CSV table of C-alpha atoms in Angstrom, one decimal:
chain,number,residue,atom,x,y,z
A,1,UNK,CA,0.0,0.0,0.0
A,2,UNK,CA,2.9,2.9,1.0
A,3,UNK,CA,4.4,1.5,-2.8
A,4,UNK,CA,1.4,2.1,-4.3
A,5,UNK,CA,0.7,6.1,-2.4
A,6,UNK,CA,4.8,6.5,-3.2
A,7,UNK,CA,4.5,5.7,-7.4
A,8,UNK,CA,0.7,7.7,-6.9
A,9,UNK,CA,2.9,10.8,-5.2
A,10,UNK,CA,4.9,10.4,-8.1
A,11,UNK,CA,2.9,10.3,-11.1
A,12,UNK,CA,1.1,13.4,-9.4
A,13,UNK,CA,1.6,16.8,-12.0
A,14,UNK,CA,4.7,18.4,-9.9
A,15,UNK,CA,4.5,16.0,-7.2
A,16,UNK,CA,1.2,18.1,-6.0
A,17,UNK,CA,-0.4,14.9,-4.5
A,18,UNK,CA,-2.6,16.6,-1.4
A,19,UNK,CA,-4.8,19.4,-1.5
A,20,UNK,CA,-2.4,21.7,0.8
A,21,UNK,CA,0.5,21.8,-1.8
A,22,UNK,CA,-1.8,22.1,-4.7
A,23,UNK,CA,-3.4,25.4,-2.8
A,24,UNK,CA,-0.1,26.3,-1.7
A,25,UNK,CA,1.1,26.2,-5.7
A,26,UNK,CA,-2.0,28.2,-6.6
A,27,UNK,CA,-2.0,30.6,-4.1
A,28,UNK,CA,1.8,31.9,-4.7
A,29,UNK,CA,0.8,31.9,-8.5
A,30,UNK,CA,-2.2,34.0,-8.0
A,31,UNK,CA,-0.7,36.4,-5.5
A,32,UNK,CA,2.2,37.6,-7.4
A,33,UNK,CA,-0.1,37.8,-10.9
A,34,UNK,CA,-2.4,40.3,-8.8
A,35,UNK,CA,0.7,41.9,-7.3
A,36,UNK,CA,1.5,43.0,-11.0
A,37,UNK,CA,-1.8,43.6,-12.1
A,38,UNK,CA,-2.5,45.8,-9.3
A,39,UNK,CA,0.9,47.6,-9.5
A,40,UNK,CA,0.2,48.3,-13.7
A,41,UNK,CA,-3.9,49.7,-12.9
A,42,UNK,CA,-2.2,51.8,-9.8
A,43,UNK,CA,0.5,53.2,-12.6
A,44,UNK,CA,-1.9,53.8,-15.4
A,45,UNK,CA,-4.6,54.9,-13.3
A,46,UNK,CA,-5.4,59.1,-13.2
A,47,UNK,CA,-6.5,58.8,-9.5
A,48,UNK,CA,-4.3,56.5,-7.9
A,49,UNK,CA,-1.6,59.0,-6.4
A,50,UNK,CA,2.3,58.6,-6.6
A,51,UNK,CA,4.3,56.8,-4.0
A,52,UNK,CA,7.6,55.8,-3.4
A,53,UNK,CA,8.4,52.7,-3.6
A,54,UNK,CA,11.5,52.6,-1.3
A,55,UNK,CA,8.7,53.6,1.6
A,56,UNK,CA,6.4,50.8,0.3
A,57,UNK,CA,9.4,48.2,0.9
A,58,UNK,CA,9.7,49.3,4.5
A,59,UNK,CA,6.3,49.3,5.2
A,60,UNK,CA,5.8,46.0,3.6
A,61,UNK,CA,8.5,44.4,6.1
A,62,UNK,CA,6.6,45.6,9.0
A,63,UNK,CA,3.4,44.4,7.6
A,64,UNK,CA,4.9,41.1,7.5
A,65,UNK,CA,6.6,40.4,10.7
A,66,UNK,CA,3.2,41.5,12.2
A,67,UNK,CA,1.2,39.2,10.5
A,68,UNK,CA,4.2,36.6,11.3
A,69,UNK,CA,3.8,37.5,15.0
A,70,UNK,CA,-0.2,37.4,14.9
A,71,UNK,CA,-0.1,34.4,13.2
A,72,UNK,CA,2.5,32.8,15.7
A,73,UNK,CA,0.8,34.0,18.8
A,74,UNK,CA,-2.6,32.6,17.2
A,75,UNK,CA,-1.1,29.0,16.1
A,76,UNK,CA,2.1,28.5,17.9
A,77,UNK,CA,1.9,30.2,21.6
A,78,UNK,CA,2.5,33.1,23.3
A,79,UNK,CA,4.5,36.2,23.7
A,80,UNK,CA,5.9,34.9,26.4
A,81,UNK,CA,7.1,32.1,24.4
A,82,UNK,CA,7.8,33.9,21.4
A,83,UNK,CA,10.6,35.9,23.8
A,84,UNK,CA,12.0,32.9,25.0
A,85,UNK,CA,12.1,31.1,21.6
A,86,UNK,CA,14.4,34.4,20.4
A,87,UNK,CA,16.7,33.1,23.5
A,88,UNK,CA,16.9,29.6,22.7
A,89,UNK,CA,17.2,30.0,18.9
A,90,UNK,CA,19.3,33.1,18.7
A,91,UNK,CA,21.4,30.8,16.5
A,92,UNK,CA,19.5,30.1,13.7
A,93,UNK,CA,18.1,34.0,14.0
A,94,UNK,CA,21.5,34.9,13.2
A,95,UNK,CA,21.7,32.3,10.4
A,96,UNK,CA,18.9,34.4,8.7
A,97,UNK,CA,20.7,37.3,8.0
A,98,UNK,CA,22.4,36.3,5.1
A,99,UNK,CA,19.0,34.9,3.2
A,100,UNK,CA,17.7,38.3,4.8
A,101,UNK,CA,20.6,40.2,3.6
A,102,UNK,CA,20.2,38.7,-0.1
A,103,UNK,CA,16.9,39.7,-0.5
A,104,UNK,CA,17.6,43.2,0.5
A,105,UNK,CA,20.1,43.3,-2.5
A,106,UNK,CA,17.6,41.8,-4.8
A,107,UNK,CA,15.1,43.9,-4.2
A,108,UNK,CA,17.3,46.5,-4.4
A,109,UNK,CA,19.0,45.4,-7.5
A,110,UNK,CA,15.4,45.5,-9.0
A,111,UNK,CA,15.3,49.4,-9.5
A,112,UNK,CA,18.6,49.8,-10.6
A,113,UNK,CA,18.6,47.1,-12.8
A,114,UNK,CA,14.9,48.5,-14.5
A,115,UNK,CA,16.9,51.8,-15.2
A,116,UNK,CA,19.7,50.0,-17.1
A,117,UNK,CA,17.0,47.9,-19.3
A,118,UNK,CA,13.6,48.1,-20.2
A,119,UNK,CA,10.9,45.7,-18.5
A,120,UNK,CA,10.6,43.1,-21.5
A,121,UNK,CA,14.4,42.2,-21.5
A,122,UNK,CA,14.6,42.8,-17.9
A,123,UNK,CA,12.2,40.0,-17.7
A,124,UNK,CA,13.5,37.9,-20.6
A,125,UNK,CA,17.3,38.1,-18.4
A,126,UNK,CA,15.3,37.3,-15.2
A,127,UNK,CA,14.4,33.7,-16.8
A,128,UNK,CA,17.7,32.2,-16.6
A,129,UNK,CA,16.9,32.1,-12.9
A,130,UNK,CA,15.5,28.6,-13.4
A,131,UNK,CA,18.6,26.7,-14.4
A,132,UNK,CA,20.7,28.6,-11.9
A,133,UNK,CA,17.8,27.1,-9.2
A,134,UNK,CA,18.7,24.1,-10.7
A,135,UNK,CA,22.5,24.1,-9.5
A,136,UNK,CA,22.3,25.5,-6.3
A,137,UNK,CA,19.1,23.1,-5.1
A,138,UNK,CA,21.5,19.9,-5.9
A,139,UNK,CA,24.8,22.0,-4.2
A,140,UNK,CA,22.8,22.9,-1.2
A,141,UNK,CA,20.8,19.7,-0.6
A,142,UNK,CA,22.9,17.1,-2.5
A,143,UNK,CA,20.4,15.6,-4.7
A,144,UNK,CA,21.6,14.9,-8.0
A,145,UNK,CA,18.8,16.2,-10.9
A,146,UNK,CA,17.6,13.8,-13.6
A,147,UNK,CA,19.3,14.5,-16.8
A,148,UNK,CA,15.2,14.6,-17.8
A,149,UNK,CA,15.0,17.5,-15.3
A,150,UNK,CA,17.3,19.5,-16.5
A,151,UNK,CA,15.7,19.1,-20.1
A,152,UNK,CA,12.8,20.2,-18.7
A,153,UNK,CA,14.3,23.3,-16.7
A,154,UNK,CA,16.0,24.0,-20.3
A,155,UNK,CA,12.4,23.7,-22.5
A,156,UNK,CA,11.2,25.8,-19.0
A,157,UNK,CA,14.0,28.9,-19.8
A,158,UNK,CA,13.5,28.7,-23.9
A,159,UNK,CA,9.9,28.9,-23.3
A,160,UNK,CA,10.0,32.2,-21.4
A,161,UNK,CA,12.0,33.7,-23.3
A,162,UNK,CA,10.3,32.9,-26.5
A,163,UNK,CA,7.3,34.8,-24.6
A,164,UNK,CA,8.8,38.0,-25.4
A,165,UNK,CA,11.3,37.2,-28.3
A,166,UNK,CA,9.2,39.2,-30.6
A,167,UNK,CA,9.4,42.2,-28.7
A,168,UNK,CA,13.3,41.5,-27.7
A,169,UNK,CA,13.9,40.9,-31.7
A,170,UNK,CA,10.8,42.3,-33.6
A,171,UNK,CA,9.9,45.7,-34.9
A,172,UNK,CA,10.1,47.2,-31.3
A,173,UNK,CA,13.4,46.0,-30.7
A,174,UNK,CA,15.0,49.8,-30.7
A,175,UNK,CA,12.1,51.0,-28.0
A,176,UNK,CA,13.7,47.9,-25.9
A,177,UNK,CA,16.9,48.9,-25.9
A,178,UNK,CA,16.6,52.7,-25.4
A,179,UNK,CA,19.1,52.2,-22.1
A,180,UNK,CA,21.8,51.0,-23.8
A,181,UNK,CA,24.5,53.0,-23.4
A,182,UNK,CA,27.1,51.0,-25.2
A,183,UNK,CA,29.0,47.9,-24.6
A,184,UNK,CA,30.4,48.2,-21.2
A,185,UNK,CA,27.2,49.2,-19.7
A,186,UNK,CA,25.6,46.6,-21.6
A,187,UNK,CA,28.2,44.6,-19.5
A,188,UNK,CA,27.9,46.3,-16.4
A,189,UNK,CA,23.8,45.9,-16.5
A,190,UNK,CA,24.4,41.8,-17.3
A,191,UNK,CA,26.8,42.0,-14.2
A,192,UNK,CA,23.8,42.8,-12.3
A,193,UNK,CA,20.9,40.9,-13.8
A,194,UNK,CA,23.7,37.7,-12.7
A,195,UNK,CA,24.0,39.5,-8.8
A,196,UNK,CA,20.5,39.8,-8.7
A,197,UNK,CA,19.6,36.4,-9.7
A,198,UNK,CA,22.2,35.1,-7.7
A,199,UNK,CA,21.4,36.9,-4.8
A,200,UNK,CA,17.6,35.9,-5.2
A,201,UNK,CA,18.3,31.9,-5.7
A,202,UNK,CA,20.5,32.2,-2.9
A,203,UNK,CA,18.2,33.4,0.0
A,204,UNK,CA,15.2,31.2,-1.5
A,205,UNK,CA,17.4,28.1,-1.8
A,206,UNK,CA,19.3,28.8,1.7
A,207,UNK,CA,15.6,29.5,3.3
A,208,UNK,CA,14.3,26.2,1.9
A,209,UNK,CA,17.5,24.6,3.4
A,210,UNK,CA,16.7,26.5,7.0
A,211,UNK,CA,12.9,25.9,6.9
A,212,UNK,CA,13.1,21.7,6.1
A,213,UNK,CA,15.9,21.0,8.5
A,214,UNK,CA,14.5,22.6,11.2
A,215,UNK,CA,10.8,20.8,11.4
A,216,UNK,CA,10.5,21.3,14.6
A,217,UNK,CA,10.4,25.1,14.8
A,218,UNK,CA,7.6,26.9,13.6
A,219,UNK,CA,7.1,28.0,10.3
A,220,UNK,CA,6.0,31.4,12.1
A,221,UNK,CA,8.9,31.8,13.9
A,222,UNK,CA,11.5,31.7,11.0
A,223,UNK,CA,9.2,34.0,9.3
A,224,UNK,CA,9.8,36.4,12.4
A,225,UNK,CA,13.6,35.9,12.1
A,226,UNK,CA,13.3,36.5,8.3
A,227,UNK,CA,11.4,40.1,8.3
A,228,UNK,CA,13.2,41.1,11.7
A,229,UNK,CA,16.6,41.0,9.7
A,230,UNK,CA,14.8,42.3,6.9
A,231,UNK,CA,13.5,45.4,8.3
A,232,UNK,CA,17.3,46.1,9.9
A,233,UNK,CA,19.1,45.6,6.7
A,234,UNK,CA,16.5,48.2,4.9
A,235,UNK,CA,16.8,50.6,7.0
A,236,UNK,CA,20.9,50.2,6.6
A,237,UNK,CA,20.6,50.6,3.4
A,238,UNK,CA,18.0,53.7,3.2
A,239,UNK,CA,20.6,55.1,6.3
A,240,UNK,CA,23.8,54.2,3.6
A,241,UNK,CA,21.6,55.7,0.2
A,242,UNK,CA,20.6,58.8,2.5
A,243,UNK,CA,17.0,58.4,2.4
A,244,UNK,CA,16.4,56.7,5.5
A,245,UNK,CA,14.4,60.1,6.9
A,246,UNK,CA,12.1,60.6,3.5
A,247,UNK,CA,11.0,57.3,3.7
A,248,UNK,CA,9.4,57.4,6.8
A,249,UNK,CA,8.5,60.4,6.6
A,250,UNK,CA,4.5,61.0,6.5
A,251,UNK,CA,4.1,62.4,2.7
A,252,UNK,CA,5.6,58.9,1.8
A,253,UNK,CA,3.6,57.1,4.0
A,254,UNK,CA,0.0,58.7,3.3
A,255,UNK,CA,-0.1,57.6,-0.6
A,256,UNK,CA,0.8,53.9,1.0
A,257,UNK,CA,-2.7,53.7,2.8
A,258,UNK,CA,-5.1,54.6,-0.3
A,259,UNK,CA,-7.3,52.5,-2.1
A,260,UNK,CA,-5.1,51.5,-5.6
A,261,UNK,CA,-1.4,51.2,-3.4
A,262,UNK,CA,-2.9,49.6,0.0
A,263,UNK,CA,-4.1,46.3,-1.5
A,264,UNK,CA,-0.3,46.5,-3.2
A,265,UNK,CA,1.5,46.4,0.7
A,266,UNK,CA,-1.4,43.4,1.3
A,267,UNK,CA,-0.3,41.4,-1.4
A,268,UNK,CA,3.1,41.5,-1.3
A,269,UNK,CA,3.0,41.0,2.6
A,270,UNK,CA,0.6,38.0,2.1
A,271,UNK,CA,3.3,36.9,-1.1
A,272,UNK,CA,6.7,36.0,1.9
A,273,UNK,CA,3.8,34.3,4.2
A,274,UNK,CA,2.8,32.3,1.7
A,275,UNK,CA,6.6,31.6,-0.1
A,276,UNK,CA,7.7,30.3,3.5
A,277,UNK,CA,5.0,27.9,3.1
A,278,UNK,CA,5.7,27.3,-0.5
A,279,UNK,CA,9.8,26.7,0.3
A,280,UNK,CA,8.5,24.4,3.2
A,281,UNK,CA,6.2,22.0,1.6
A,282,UNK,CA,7.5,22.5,-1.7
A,283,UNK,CA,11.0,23.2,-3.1
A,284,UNK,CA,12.4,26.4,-5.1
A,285,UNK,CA,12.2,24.2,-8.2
A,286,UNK,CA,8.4,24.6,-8.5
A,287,UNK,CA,8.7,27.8,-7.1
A,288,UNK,CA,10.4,28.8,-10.2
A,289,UNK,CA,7.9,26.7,-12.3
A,290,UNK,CA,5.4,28.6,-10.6
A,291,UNK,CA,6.8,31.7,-11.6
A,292,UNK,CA,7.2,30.8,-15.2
A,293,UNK,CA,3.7,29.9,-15.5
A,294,UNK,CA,3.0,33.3,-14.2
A,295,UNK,CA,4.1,34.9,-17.4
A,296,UNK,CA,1.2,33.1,-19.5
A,297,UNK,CA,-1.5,33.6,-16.7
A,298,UNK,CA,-0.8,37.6,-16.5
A,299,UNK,CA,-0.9,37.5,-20.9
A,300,UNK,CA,-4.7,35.6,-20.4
A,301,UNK,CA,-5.4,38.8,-17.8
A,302,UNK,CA,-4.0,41.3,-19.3
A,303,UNK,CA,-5.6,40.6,-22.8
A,304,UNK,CA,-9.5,40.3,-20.4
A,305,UNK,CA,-8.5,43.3,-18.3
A,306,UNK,CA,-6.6,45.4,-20.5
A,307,UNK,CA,-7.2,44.5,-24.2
A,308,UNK,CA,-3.7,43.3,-24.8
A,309,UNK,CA,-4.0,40.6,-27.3
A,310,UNK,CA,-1.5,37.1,-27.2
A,311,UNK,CA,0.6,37.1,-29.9
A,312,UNK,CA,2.5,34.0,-31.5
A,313,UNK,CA,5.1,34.2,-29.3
A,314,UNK,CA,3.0,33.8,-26.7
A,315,UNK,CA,1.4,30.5,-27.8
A,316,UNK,CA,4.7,28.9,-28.8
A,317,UNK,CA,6.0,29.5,-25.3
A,318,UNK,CA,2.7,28.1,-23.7
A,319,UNK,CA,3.4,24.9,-25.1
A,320,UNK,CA,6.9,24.6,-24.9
A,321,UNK,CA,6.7,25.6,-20.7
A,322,UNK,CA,3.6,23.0,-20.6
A,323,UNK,CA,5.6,20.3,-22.2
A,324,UNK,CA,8.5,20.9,-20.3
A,325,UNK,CA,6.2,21.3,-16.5
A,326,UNK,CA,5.1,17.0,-18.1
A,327,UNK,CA,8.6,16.5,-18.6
A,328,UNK,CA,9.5,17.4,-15.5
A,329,UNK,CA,7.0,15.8,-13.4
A,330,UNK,CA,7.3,12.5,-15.7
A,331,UNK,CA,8.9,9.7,-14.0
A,332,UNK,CA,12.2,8.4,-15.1
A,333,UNK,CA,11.1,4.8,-15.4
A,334,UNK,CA,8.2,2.8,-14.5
A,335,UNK,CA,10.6,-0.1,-13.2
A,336,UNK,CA,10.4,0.0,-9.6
A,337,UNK,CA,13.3,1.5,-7.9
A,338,UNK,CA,16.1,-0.9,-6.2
A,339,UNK,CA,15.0,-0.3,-2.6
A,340,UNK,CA,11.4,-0.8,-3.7
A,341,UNK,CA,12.3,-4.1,-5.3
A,342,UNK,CA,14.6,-5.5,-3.0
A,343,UNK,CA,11.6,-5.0,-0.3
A,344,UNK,CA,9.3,-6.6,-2.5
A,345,UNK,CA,11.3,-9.7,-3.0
A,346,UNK,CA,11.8,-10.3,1.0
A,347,UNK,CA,7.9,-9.5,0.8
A,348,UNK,CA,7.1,-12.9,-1.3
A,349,UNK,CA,9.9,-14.6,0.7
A,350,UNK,CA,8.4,-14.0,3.8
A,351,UNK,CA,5.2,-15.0,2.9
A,352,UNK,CA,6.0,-17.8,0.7
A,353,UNK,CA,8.0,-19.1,4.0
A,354,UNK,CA,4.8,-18.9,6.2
A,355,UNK,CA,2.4,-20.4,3.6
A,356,UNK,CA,5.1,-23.6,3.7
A,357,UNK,CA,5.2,-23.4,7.5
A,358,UNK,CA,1.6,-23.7,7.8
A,359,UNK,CA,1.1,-26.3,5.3
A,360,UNK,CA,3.1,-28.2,7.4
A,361,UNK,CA,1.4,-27.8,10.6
A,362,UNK,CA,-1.8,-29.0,9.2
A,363,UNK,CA,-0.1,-31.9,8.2
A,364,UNK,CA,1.6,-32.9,11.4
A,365,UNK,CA,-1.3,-32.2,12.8
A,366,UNK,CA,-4.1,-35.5,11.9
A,367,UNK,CA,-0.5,-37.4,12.5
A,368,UNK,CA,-0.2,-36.7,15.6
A,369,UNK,CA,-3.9,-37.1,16.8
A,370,UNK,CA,-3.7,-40.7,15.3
A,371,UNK,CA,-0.5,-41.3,17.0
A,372,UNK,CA,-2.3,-40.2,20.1
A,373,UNK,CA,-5.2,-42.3,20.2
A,374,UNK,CA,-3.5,-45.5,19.1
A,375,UNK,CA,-1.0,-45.4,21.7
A,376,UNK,CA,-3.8,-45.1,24.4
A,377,UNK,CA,-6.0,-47.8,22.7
A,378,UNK,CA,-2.6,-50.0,23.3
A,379,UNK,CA,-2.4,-48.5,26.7
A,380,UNK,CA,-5.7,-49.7,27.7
């Protein structure tokens, strides 16, 4: 029975085999396409009033380690507790700081990298995110990928980039590049595409690494660790880029509380809950399948919401990211692995040895009985 739930985990599209890791999956996808489609209405809209977004990032971080608190205290215990646990694990607290740290820099990186390139090929450079995913996952946890696996991550990258090829290399391909400011910022901008993405797989692949070998300590409470470091490293860096006192100030803060920026802080509060339970259950391979599916949701919204039409691009890179999601979920073989067969041979040993062992019993058995009574008929 635990062979047949094992191959049925298995065969299951991404290994999604309960209802909590397919919500999980869903809910990560559908947070960060409203995150963008809330950010583009509050940027096109007349009424929705300019903020800066270096305030939003701050306010964000506090958002979150309150509802990480909240959620703790509600789930987990007390306050009491929650002081005492920063005691007792002020060890792995301080082991946060670098994933902390490196999410700080690639949120960071995020602005300066947009005024170096344009959106489209800032998202097109983003992509390679996936294979670099890839590496680290089998560095940090020592699991070797499928050679399948990698195919797939491969079909995965081509596919999103094929999403906006025609924009990268059509018609609109001078618009695209309007930052270029020759070759050696062209190298210095693909410098930091490689930080930030490096920085970015690093923290989630280091906070998956944190989050499963720790089981025993709430989910909540790393999150507390997490957005505790976070919040200190901001602030460092608004103190270092001098704008530590206009981001706090109350003209930044106002436009954050409005109706089209408010549901942004929300989301994107709601988006590190949820990730912590994505990296926990999950790993930050599907998180970056998730992510790449993201790209052909927000073209299905954006054509309903917005009336922007999908191209050909579009629909080639739909079906090469689908075939590649099969190809990584397929299993290798459909022989049963040598642990699994090894145990199934001992199986039909084992019971094979019984069957004879009770055949023989009933045998002895009449034998003995005759045996019994012809030795007391002789008797008497």
């Amino acid at each position: 029975f635990r062979l047949c739930m094992h191959k049925r985990a298995k065969m299951a599209l991404l290994g999604l085999d309960t209802f909590p890791k397919k919500a999980i999956f869903l809910a990560y996808m559908g947070l960060w396409c409203g995150l963008r489609l809330f950010v583009y209405a509050s940027k096109h809209s007349k009424e929705a009033p300019k903020y800066n977004s270096t305030s939003l990032l701050v306010f964000v971080c506090m958002v979150k380690l309150a509802m990480a608190s909240t959620m703790y205290v509600k789930s987990d215990g007390t306050l009491q507790q929650l002081t005492k646990s920063f005691r007792e694990q002020f060890g792995l607290f301080l082991r946060y700081m670098l994933p902390a740290l490196s999410y700080v820099v690639y949120d960071n990186l995020t602005f300066v990298n947009l005024s170096i390139f344009d959106p489209v090929t800032y998202v097109i450079l983003m992509q390679m995110r996936l294979v670099v995913t890839g590496v680290m996952w089998q560095v940090m946890f020592g699991k070797k990928l499928e050679s399948q696996q990698w195919g797939a991550l491969a079909i995965i990258t081509v596919g999103c980039m094929a999403k906006e090829s025609g924009k990268l290399f059509g018609s609109d391909s001078s618009d695209s590049a309007h930052h270029d400011n020759g070759l050696m910022g062209w190298a210095f901008g693909l410098a930091m595409i490689a930080l930030q993405i490096s920085c970015g797989v690093f923290a989630s692949v280091f906070n998956e690494t944190l989050l499963k070998k720790q089981p025993s300590i709430p989910v909540n409470l790393q999150n507390i660790f997490m957005y505790t470091h976070s919040i200190l490293a901001n602030l460092v860096v608004l103190a270092v880029k001098g704008e530590l006192q206009s981001a706090v100030s109350a003209e930044n803060l106002r436009p954050i509380l409005s109706f089209y920026v408010f549901p942004i802080a929300l989301i994107m509060a709601s988006i590190g809950i949820v990730t912590s339970w994505f990296l926990k259950y999950l790993d930050s391979i599907r998180k970056g399948i998730a992510s790449a599916l993201e790209i052909f949701v927000d073209a299905i919204m954006t054509w309903i919401l917005f009336g922007i039409p999908c191209n050909l691009p579009t629909i080639c890179a739909t079906f090469l990211v689908s075939g590649g999601i099969y190809l990584y979920s397929k299993p290798a073989a459909s022989a049963p692995e040598p642990d699994d067969k090894a145990k199934l041979e001992e199986m039909v040993v084992q019971a094979s040895n019984a069957r004879t062992e009770g055949l023989n019993g009933l045998l002895k058995a009449p034998h003995t009985s005759i045996s019994g009574s012809e030795s007391g008929e002789k008797e008497g």
